[in-house]
Short mmCIF file of C-alpha atoms in Angstrom, two decimals:
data_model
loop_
_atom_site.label_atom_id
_atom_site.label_comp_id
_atom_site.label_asym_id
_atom_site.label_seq_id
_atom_site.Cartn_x
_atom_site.Cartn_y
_atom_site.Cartn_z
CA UNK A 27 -26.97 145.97 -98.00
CA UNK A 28 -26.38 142.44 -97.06
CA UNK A 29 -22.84 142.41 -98.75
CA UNK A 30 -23.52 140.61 -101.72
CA UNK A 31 -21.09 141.14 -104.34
CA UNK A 32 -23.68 142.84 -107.26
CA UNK A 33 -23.38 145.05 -110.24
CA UNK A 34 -25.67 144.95 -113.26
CA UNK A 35 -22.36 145.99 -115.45
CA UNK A 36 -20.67 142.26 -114.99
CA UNK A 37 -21.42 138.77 -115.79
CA UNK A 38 -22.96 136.52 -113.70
CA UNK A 39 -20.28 134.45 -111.66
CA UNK A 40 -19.82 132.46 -107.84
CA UNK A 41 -19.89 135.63 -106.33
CA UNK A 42 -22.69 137.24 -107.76
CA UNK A 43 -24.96 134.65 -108.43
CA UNK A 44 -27.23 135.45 -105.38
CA UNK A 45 -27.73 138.97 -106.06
CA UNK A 46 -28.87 137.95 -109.97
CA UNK A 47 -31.04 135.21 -108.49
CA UNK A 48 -33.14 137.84 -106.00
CA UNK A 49 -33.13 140.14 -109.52
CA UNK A 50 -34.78 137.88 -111.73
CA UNK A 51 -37.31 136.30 -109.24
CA UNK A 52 -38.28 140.25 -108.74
CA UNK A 53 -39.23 140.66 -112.25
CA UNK A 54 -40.54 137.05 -112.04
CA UNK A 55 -42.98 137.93 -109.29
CA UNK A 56 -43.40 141.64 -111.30
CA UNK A 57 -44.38 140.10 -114.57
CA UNK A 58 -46.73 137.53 -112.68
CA UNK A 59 -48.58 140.66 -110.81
CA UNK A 60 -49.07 142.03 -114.56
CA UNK A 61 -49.90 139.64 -115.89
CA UNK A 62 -52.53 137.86 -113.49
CA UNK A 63 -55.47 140.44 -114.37
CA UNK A 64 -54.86 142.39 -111.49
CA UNK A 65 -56.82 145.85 -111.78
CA UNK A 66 -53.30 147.73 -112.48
CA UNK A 67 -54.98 151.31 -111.66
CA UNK A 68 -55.99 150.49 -108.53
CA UNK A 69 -52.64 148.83 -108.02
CA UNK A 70 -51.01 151.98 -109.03
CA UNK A 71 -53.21 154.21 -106.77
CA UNK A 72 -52.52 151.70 -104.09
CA UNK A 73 -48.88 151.90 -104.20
CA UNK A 74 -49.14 155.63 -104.10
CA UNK A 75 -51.07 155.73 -100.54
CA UNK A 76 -48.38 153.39 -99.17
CA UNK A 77 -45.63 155.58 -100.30
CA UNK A 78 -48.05 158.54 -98.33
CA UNK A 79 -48.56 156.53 -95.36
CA UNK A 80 -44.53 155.53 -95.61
CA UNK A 81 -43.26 159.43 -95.98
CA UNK A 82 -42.78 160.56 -92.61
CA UNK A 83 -40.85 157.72 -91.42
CA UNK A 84 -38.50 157.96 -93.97
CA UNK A 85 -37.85 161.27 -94.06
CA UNK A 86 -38.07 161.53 -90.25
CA UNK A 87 -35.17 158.79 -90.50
CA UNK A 88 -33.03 160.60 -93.43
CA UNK A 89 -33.21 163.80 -91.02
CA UNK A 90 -31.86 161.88 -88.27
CA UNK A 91 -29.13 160.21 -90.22
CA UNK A 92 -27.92 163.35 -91.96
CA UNK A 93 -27.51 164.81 -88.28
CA UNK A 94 -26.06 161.51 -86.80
CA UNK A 95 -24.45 159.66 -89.47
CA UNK A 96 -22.93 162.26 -91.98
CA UNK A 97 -19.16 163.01 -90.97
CA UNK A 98 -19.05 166.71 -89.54
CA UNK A 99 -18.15 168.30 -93.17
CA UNK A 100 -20.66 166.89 -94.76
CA UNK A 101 -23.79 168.04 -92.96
CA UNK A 102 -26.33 170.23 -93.70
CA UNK A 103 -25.76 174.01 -92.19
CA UNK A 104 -27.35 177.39 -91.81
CA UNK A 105 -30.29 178.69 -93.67
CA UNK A 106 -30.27 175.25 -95.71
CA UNK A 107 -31.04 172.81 -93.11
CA UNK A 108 -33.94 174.84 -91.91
CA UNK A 109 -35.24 175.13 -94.83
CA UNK A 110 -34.34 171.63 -96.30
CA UNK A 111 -35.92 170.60 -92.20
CA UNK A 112 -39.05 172.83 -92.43
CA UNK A 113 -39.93 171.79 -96.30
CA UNK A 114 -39.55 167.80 -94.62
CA UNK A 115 -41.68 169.17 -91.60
CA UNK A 116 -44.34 170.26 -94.05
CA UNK A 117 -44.58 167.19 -96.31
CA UNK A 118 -44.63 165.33 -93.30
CA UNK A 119 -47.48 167.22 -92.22
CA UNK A 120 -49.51 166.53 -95.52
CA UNK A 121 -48.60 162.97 -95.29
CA UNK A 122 -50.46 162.77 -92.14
CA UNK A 123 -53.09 164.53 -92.75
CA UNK A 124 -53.72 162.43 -95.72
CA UNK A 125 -54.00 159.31 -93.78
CA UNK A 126 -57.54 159.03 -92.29
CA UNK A 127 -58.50 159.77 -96.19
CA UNK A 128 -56.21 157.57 -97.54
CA UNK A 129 -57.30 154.15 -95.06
CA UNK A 130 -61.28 154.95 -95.44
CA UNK A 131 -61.63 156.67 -92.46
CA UNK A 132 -63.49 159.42 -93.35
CA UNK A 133 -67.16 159.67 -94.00
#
C-alpha cells in the first residue's frame, strides 16, 4: 500500500527494512496492550462493535469498487450480484440497526 518492498518469506535487507520495522513495533505495541492488565474481554467485545459500526462503509466501498474498479470481465453479473448486493444490503442493515445499542444509546 505505500510501496514498500515486504514479504514475510525473505530476510530482512535495505529494502525491506521499513516494512519489518512497522511489523515488529505492531506486535511491540500488541504484546504491551496484553500485557498491561487491560480487561482483554471487554477489549475483545470492544473491537467487535467497531468492526459493527465499521461494516457498512466497507462493504458500501467494496460494492462500489467491484462496479468501478474491476476490469469489465471480472465483475459480478446476473442473479449473483443481486444476491451477493442484497445479502451486503441486509448486513448493512443489521449493522445499523445495531448502532444506537452498540454506543449506549438506548435505555
Amino acid at each position: 500500500m505505500l510501496g514498500w518492498k515486504h514479504s514475510l518469506n525473505g530476510g530482512i535487507d535495505r529494502g525491506n527494512r521499513r516494512f519489518f520495522t512497522v511489523y515488529a513495533l505492531t506486535h511491540v505495541v500488541g504484546a504491551v496492550i496484553v500485557l498491561s492488565s487491560v480487561d482483554l474481554v471487554q477489549l475483545a467485545v470492544d473491537v467487535e462493535v467497531m468492526n459493527a459500526l465499521l461494516l457498512p462503509i466497507v462493504l458500501g466501498f467494496l460494492l462500489v469498487l467491484e462496479r468501478r474498479a474491476l476490469p469489465p470481465e471480472h465483475r459480478m453479473r446476473g442473479p449473483y450480484r443481486w444476491v451477493v448486493t442484497g445479502l451486503a444490503l441486509v448486513v448493512i442493515a443489521f449493522s445499523l440497526y445495531s448502532v444506537p445499542g452498540a454506543l449506549g444509546l438506548l435505555g
